[in-house]
Coordinates of C-alpha atoms in Angstrom, one line a residue:
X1 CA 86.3 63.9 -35.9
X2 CA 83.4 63.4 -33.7
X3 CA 81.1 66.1 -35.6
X4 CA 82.3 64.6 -39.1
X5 CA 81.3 61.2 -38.3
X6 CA 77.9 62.2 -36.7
X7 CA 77.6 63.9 -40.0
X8 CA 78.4 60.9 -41.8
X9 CA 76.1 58.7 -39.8
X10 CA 73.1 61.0 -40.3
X11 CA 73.8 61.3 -44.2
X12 CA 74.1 57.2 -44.1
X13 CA 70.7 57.0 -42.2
X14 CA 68.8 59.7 -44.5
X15 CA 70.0 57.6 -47.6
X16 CA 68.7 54.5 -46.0
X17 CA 65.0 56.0 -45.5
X18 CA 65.2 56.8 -49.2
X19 CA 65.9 53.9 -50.3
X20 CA 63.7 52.3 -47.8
X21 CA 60.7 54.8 -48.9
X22 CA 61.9 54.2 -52.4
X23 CA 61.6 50.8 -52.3
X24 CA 58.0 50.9 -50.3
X25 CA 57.0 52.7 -53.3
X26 CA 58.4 50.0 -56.1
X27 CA 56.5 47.2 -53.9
X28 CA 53.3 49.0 -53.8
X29 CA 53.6 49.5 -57.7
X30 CA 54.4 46.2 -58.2
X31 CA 51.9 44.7 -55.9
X32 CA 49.4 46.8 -57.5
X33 CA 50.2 46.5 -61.3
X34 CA 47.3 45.5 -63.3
X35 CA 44.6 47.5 -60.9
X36 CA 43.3 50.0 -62.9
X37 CA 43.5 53.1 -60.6
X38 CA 39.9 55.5 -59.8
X39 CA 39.4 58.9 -60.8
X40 CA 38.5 62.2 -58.9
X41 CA 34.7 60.9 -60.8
X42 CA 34.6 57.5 -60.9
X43 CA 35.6 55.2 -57.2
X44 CA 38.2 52.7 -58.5
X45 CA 36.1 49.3 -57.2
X46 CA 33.9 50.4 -60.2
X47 CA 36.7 49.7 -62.4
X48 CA 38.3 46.0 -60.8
X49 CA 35.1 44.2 -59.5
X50 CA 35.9 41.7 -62.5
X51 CA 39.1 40.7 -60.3
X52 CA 38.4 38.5 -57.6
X53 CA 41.2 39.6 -54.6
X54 CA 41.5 38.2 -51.3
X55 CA 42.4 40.6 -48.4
X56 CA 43.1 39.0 -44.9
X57 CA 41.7 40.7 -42.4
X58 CA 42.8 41.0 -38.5
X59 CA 40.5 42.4 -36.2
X60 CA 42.3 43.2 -32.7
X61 CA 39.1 41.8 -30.7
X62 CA 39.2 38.3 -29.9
X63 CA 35.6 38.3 -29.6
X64 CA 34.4 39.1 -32.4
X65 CA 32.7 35.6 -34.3
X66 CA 31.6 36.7 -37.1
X67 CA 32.7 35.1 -40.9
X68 CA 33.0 36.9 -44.2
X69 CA 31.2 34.8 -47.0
X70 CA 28.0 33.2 -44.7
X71 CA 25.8 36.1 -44.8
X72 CA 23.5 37.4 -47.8
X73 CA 25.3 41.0 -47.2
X74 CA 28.8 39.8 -47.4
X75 CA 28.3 37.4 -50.7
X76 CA 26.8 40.6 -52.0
X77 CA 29.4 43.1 -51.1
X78 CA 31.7 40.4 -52.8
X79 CA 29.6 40.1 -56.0
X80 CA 29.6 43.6 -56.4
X81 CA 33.4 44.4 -55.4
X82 CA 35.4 41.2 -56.5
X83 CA 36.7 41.6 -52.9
X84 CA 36.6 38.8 -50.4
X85 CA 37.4 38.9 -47.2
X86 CA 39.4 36.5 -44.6
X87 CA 38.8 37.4 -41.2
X88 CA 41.5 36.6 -38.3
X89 CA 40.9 37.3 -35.2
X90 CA 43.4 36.2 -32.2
X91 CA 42.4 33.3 -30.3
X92 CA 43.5 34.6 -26.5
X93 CA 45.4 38.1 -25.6
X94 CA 45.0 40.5 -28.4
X95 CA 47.8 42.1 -27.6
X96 CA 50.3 39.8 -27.9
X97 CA 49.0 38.0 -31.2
X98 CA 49.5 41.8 -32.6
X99 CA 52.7 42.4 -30.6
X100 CA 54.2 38.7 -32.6
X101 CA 53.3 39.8 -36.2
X102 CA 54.5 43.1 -35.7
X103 CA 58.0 41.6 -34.3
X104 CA 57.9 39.3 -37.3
X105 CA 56.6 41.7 -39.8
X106 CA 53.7 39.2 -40.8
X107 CA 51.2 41.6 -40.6
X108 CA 47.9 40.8 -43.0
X109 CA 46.4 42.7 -45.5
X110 CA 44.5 45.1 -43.3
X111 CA 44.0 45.6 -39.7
X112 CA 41.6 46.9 -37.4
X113 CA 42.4 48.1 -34.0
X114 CA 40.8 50.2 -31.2
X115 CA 42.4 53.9 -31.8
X116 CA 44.1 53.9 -28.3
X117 CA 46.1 50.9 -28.3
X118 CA 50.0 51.6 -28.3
X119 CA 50.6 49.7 -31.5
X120 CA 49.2 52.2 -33.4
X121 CA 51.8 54.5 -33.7
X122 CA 54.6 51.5 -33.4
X123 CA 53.0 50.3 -36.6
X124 CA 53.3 53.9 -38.1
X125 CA 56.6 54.7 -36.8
X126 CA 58.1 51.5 -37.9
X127 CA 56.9 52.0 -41.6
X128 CA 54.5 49.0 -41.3
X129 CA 51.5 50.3 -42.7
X130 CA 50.9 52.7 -45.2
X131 CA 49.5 56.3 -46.0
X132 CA 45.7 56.2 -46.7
X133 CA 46.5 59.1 -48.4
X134 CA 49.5 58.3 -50.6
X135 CA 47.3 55.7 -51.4
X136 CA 44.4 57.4 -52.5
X137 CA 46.3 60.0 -54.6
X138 CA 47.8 57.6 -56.9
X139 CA 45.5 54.7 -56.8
X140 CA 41.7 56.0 -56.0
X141 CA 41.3 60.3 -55.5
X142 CA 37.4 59.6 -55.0
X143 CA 38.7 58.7 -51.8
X144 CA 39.1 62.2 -50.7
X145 CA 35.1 62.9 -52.0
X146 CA 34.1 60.2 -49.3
X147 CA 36.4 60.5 -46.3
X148 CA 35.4 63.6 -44.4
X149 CA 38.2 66.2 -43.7
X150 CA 37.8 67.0 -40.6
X151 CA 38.7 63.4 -39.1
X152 CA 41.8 62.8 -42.0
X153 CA 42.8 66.4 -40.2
X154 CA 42.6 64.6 -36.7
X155 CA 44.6 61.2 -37.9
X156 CA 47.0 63.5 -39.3
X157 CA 50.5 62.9 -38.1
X158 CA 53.8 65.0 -37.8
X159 CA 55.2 63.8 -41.3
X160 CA 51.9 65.1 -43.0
X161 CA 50.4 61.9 -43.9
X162 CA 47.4 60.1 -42.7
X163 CA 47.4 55.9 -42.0
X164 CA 44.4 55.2 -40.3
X165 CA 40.5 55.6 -40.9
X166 CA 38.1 55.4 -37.6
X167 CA 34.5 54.5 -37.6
X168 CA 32.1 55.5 -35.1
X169 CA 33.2 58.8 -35.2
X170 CA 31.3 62.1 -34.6
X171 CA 33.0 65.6 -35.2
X172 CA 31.5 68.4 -33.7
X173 CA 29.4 69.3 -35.9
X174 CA 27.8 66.1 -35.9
X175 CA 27.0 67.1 -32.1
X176 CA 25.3 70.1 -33.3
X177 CA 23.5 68.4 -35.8
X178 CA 22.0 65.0 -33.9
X179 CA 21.6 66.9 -29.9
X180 CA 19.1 64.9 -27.9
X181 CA 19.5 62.4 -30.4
X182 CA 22.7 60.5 -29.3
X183 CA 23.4 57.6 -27.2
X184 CA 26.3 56.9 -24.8
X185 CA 27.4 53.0 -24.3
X186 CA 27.8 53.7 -20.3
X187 CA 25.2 52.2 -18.2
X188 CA 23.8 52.1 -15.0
X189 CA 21.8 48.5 -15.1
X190 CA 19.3 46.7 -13.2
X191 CA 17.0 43.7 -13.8
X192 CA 13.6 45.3 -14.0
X193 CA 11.6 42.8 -12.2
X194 CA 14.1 42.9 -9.4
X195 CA 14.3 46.4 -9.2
X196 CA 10.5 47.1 -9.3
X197 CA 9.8 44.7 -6.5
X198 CA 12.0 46.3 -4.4
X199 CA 10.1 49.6 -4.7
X200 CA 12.5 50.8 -7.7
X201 CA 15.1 52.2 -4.8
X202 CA 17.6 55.3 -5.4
X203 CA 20.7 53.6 -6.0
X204 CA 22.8 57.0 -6.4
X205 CA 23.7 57.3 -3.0
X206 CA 25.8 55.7 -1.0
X207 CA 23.7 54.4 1.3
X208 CA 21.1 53.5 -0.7
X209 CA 23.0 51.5 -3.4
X210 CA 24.4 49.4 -0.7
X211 CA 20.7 49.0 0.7
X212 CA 19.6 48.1 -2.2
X213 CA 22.6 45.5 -3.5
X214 CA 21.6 43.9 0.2
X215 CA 17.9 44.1 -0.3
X216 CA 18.5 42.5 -3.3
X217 CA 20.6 39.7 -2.1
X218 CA 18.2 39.0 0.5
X219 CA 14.9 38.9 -1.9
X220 CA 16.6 37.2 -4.8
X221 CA 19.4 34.8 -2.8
X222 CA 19.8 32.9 -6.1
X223 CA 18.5 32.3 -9.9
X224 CA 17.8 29.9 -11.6
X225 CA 19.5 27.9 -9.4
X226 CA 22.6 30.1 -9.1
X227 CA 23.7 32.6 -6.8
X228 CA 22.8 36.0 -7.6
X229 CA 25.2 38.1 -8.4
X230 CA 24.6 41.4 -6.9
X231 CA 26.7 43.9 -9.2
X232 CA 28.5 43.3 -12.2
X233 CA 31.0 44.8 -14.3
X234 CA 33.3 44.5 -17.1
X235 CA 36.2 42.3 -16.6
X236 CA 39.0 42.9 -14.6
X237 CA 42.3 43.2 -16.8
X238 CA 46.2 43.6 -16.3
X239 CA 45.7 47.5 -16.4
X240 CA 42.2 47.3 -14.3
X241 CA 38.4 47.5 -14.9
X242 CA 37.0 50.0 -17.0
X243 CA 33.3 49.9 -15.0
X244 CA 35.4 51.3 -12.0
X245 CA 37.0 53.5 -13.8
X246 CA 35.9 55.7 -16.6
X247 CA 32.0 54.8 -16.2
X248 CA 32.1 55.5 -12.7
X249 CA 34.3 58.7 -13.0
X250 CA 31.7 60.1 -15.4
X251 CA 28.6 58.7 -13.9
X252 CA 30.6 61.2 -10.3
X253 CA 30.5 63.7 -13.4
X254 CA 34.5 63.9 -13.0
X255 CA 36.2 66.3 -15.0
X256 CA 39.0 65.1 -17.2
X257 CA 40.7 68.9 -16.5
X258 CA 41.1 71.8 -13.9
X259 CA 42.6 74.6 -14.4
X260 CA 43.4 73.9 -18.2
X261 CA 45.6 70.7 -17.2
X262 CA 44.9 67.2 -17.6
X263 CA 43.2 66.1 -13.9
X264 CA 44.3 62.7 -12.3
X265 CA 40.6 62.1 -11.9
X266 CA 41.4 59.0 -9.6
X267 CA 42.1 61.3 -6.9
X268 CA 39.0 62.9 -7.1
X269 CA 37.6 62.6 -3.5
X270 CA 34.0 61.6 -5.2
X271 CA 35.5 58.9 -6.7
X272 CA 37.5 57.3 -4.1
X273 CA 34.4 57.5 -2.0
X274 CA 32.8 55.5 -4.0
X275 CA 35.6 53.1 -4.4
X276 CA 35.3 52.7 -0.8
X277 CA 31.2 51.9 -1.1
X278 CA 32.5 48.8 -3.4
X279 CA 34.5 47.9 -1.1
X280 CA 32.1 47.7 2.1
X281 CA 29.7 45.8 -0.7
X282 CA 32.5 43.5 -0.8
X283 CA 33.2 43.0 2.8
X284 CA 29.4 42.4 3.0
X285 CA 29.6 39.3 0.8
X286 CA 27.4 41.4 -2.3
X287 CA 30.2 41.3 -4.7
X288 CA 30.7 37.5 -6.0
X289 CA 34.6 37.1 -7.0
X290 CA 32.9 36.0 -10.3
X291 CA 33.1 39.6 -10.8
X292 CA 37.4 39.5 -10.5
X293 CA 38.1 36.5 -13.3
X294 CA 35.3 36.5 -15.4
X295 CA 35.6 37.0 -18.9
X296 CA 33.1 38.8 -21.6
X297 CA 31.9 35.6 -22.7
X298 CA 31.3 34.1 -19.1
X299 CA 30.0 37.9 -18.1
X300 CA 27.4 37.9 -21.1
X301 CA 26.5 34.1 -20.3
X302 CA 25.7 35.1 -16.8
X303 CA 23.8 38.3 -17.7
X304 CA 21.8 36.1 -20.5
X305 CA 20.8 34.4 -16.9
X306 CA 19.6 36.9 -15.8
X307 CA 22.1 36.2 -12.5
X308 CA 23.3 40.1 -12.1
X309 CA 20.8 42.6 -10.3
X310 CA 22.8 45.3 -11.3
X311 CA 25.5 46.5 -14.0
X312 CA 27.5 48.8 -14.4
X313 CA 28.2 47.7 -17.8
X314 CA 28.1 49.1 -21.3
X315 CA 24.9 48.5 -22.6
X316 CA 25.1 47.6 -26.4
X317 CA 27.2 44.6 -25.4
X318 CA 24.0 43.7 -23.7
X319 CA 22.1 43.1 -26.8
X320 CA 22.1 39.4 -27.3
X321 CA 21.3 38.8 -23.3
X322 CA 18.7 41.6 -23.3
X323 CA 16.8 39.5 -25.8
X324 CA 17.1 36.1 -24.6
X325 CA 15.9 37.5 -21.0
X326 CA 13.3 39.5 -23.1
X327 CA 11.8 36.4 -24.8
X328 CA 11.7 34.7 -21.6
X329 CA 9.4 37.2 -19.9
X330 CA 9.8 41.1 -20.8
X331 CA 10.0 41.7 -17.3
X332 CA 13.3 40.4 -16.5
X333 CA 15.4 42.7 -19.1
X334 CA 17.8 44.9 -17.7
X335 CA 17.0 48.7 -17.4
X336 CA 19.0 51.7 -17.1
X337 CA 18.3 53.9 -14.1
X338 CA 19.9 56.5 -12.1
X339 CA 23.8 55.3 -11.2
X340 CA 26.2 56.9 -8.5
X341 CA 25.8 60.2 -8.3
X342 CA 28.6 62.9 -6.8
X343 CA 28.0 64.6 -3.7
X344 CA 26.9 68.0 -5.1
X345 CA 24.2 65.4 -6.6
X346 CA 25.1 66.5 -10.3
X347 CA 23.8 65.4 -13.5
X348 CA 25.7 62.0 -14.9
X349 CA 28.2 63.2 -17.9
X350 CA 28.3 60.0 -20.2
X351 CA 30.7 59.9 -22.8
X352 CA 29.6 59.5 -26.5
X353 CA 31.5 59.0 -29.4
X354 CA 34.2 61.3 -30.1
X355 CA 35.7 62.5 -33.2
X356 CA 38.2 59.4 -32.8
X357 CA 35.7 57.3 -33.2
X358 CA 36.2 53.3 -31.9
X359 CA 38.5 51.6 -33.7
X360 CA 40.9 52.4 -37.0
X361 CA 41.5 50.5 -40.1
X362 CA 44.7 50.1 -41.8
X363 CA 46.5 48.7 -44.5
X364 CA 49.8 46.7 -43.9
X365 CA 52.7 47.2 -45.7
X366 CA 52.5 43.5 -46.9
X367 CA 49.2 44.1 -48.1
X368 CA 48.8 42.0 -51.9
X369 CA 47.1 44.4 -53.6
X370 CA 47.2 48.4 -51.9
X371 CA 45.6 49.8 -54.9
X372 CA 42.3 47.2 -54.7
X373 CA 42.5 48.1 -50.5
X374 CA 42.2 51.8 -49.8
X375 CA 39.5 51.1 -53.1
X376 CA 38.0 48.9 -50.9
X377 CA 37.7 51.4 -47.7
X378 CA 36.5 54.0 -49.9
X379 CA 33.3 51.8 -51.0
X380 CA 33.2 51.2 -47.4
X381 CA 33.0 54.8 -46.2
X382 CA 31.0 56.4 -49.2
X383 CA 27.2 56.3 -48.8
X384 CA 26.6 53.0 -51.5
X385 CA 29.0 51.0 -48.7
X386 CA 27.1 52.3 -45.6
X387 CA 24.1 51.5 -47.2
X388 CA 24.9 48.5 -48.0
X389 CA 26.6 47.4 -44.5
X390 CA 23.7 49.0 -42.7
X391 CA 20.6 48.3 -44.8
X392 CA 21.9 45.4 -47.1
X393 CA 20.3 44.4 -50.0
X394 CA 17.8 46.5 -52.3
X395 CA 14.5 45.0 -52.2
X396 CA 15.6 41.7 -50.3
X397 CA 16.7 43.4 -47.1
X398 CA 15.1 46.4 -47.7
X399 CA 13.0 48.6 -49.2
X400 CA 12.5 52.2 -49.9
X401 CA 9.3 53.7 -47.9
X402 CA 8.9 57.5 -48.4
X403 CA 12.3 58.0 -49.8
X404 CA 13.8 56.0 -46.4
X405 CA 15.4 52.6 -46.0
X406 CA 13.3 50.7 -44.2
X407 CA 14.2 46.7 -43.0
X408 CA 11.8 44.6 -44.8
X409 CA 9.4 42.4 -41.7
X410 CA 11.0 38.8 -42.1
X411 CA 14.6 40.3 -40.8
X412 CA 13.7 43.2 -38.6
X413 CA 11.9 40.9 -37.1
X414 CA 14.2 38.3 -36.8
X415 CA 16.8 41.5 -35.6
X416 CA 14.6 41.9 -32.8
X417 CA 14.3 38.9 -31.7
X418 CA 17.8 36.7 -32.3
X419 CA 20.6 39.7 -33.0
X420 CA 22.9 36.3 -33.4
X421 CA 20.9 34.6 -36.2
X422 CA 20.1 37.7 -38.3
X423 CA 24.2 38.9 -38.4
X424 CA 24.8 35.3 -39.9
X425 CA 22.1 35.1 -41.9
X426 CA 21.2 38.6 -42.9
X427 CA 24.5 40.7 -41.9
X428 CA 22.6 43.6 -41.8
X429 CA 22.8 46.7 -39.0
X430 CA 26.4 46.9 -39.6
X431 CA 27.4 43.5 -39.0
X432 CA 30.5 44.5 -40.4
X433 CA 31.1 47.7 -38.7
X434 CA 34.8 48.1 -39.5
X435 CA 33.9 51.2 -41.2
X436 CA 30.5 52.0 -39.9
X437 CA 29.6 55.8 -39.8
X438 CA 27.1 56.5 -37.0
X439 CA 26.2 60.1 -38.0
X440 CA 25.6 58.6 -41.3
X441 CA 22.8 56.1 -39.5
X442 CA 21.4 58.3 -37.4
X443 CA 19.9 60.2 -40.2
X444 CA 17.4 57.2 -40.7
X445 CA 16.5 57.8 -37.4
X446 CA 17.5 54.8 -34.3
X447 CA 14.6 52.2 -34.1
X448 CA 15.1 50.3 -31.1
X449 CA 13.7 46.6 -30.6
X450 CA 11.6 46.5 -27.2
X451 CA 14.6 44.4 -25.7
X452 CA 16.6 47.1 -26.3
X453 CA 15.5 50.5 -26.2
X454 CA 15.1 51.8 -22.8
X455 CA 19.2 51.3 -22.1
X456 CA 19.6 53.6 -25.9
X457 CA 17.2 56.1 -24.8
X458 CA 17.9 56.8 -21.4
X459 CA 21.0 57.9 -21.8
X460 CA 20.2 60.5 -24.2
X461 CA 20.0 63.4 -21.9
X462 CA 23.4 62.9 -20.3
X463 CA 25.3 62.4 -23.5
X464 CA 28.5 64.5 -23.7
X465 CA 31.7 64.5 -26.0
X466 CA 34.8 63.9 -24.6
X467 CA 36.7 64.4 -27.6
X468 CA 39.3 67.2 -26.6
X469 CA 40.7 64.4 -24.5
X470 CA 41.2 61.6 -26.9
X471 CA 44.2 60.8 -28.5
X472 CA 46.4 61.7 -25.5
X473 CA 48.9 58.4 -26.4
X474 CA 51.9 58.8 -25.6
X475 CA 55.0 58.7 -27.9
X476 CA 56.2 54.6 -27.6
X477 CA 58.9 54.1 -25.9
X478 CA 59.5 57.6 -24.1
X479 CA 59.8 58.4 -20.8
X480 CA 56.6 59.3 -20.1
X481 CA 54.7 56.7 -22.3
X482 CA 57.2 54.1 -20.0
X483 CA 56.5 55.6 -16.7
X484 CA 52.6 55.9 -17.7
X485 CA 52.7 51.6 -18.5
X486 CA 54.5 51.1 -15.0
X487 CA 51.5 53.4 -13.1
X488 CA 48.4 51.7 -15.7
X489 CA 50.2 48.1 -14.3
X490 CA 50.1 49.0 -10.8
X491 CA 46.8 50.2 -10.9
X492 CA 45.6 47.0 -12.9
X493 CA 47.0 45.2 -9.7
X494 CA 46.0 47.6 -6.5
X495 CA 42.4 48.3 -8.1
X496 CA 41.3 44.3 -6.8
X497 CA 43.2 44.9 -4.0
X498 CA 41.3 48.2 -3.1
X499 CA 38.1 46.2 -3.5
X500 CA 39.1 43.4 -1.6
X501 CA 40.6 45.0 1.2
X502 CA 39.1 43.9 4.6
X503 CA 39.1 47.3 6.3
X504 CA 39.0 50.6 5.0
X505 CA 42.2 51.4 7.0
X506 CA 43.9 48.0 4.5
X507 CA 42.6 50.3 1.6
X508 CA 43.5 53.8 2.8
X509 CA 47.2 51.8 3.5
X510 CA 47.0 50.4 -0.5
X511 CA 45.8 53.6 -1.8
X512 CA 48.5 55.7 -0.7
X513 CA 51.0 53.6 -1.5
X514 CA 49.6 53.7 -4.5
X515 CA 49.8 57.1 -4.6
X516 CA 53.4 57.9 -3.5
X517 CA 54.2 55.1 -6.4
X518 CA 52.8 57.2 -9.0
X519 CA 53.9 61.0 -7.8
X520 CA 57.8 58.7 -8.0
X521 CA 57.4 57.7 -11.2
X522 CA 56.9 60.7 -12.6
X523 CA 53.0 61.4 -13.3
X524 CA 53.0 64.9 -13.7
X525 CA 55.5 64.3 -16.4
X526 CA 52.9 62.4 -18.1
X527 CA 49.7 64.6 -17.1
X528 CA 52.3 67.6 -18.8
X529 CA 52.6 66.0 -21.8
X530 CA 48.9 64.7 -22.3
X531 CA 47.6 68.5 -21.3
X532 CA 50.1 69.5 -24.2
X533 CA 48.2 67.0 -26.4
X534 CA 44.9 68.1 -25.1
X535 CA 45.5 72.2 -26.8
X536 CA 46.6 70.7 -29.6
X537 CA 43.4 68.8 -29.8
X538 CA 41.1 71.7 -28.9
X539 CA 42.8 73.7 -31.8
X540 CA 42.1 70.5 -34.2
X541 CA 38.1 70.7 -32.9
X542 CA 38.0 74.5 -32.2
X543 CA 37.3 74.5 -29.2
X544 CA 38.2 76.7 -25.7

């Protein structure tokens, strides 16, 4: 009896994804009746851009400010498409403004989150978005001409289909293509004017990065009024601080594995070393507790100050206070030098973009029109969008020089000076970089502004992919993704606590704690898992 009605239940629930799928597909249709579809030849926007649409548009960063409709770029895109956009982007915690449409299924048109965020594969799972490339077989096949194989083969999940698209993606062959010619994000900053009258100190050891912060401290006891700051970082979250964490884990040169398994690389005894330097910088008064509750905004304000002597901080977020320092006096911009350093003394390993890119786009279920959407992303990804998202307008933005795009003076300049002004005004330099393909750029060749180049440049040489160990989430809701939540909350609360400890016997007392918590939970259950994820993605990349 037992075995018949298991059958029965599973025969009940296979006819109920039918239907379910079955249905999907009759609302798609129906959504999308009267959208003439592409061809393998001809991109299906060519064929509908005399049909105004909508889409609404989430972005899962709460500070991103910028509106669809007040730049010459996006009026243009719109012109040429028929497809506006209407961007929403959560007020407060992105998380749970996400976490309450998906609950109440009142997710937008299309959405763009970071690739690592747990409600990826909730939304994909739960049947709330749908495949890119169901999509594009029925509605636009130029799609597949445009998306590149090898990152549809990465995004491909177990029931063959493929949901998301990333930008900012680099496959290895990208690697091969643009060495020396990449940039990582992860900084090691100082205020150039600071640093140089201090005799430009080595701030990799140690000993001399806490003789510097106190030099510094000393020197420079306040700006503008203020009270310097001596080191900054990136705000301090529920599940920690990503300056303390993976920055300062690759600028030890860290490995993410030994021994062909996934390394807890916050045991490393490098990195709890230096965890201990921060926190004799803290006993010593040098790190403000600024540094504990600020948020980006307050953290850019105060670097726009000038108030930090030193960062470690990811450096393209710097770009609006690196040019309001920089037309204040070019000596007070923030420049990136030498950061900790391991005890063997090796070379900083800085992560650049992997073959998962930043962020993926999706479309929603509810989406009004699917057919005029994944039309929509394949402008965006083919060379016309990135030109147009990068460069902007033909002969208004732009002009051809030598068979290269080349910003015409009025905005490059105006780039250079206020990054702000020229995204609302201009929304060139991939203002709208929901679909942005880097390799694509950096064909044209980078062309940094004076503000900005040194951070871009220096890291050059210490640029590494790390893209074997992306994509190591963990299935929602099993054991391991559950016990992996518990260990990322504790550490979001010990990681302060380590910092702020008021001997290093109070931390050594936290830490193992700390320790014993995690080896209870179960950690090697998830560090077994993510090293099965990480084969699977060296097979995907070819790689030993």
């Amino acid at each position: 009896m037992k075995k018949l009605l298991g059958v029965v239940l599973a025969l009940c629930m296979a006819a109920t994804m039918v239907m379910a799928n079955g249905s999907q597909e009759a609302a798609v249709a129906s959504k999308s009746a009267g959208t003439k579809p592409g061809t393998g030849s001809t991109p299906g926007w060519m064929l509908n851009k005399d049909k105004p649409v909508t889409f609404d548009w989430y972005i899962n960063f709460s500070w991103f400010a910028r509106q669809w409709g007040d730049s010459a770029v996006s009026k243009y895109i719109t012109e040429k498409t028929g497809v506006n956009i209407r961007y929403i982007v959560p007020a407060g915690n992105e998380a749970e403004k996400l976490n309450s449409m998906i609950a109440g299924n009142t997710l937008p048109d299309l959405i763009t989150i970071g690739w690592w965020e747990g409600q990826v594969p909730m939304m994909i799972d739960s049947g709330l978005v749908l495949p890119l490339d169901e999509l594009a077989q029925k509605y636009d096949p130029y799609f597949f001409k445009v998306a590149n194989p090898q990152k549809l083969g990465w995004y491909r999940q177990d029931d063959g289909h493929v949901y998301g698209y990333p930008n900012a993606s680099y496959t290895p062959q990208d690697y091969d293509k643009l060495k020396g010619k990449l940039t990582s994000n992860q900084t090691f900053l100082v205020r150039k004017d600071m640093y140089e009258a201090l005799g430009k100190p080595d701030m990799t050891t140690p000993e001399g990065f806490l003789a510097a912060l106190r030099a510094a401290k000393a020197k420079f006891p306040s700006v503008g009024g203020q009270p310097i700051i001596p080191i900054g970082f990136m705000e301090f979250g529920d599940t920690g601080c990503a300056s303390l964490e993976g920055y300062l884990q690759n600028f030890l040169a860290i490995p993410y594995e030994k021994d062909g398994k996934i390394y807890d690389r916050s045991t490393d005894p490098d990195y709890v070393k230096w965890l201990k330097v921060f926190r004799q910088a803290n006993e010593e008064g040098l790190i403000a507790t600024d540094v504990f509750v600020d948020k980006r905004s307050q953290i850019e304000e105060k670097a726009a100050q000038g108030r930090y002597f030193a960062m470690l901080y990811q450096n393209w977020d710097m770009q609006a206070a690196q040019m309001a320092l920089y037309n204040q006096d070019p000596n007070k911009v923030y420049i990136a030098v030498d950061g900790p350093k391991n005890s063997k003394r090796a070379p900083h390993t800085l992560a650049g973009q992997g073959i998962a890119g930043w962020t993926l786009t999706l479309i929603s279920k509810n989406c009004k029109d699917p057919a005029r959407a994944i039309q929509f992303l394949t402008y965006l990804i083919s060379e016309e969008g990135q030109m147009d998202t990068y460069f902007g307008i033909p002969n208004v933005t732009y002009t051809m020089k030598d068979g290269k795009p080349e910003l015409v003076p009025e905005v490059a300049e105006l780039d250079t000076k206020d990054k702000n002004a020229q995204e609302t005004k201009y929304g060139v330099q991939y203002t709208y970089w929901m679909l942005m393909d880097n390799p694509w750029a950096d064909q044209w060749g980078a062309k940094y502004s004076p503000a900005l180049g040194q951070p871009q440049l220096w890291t050059r040489p210490y640029v590494k992919s790390f893209a074997a160990y992306d994509n190591l989430q963990l299935t929602p809701g099993s054991d391991e993704a559950l016990i992996a939540e518990e260990i990322s909350r504790r550490w979001g609360r010990d990681l302060p606590r380590l910092i702020r400890a008021k001997s290093e016997a109070e931390f050594d007392q936290i830490w193992n704690e700390l320790q014993k918590f995690k080896q209870d939970k179960g950690i090697a259950k998830v560090q077994a898992v993510q090293t099965q994820k990480m084969v699977v993605n060296k097979q995907k990349l070819g790689v030993k």
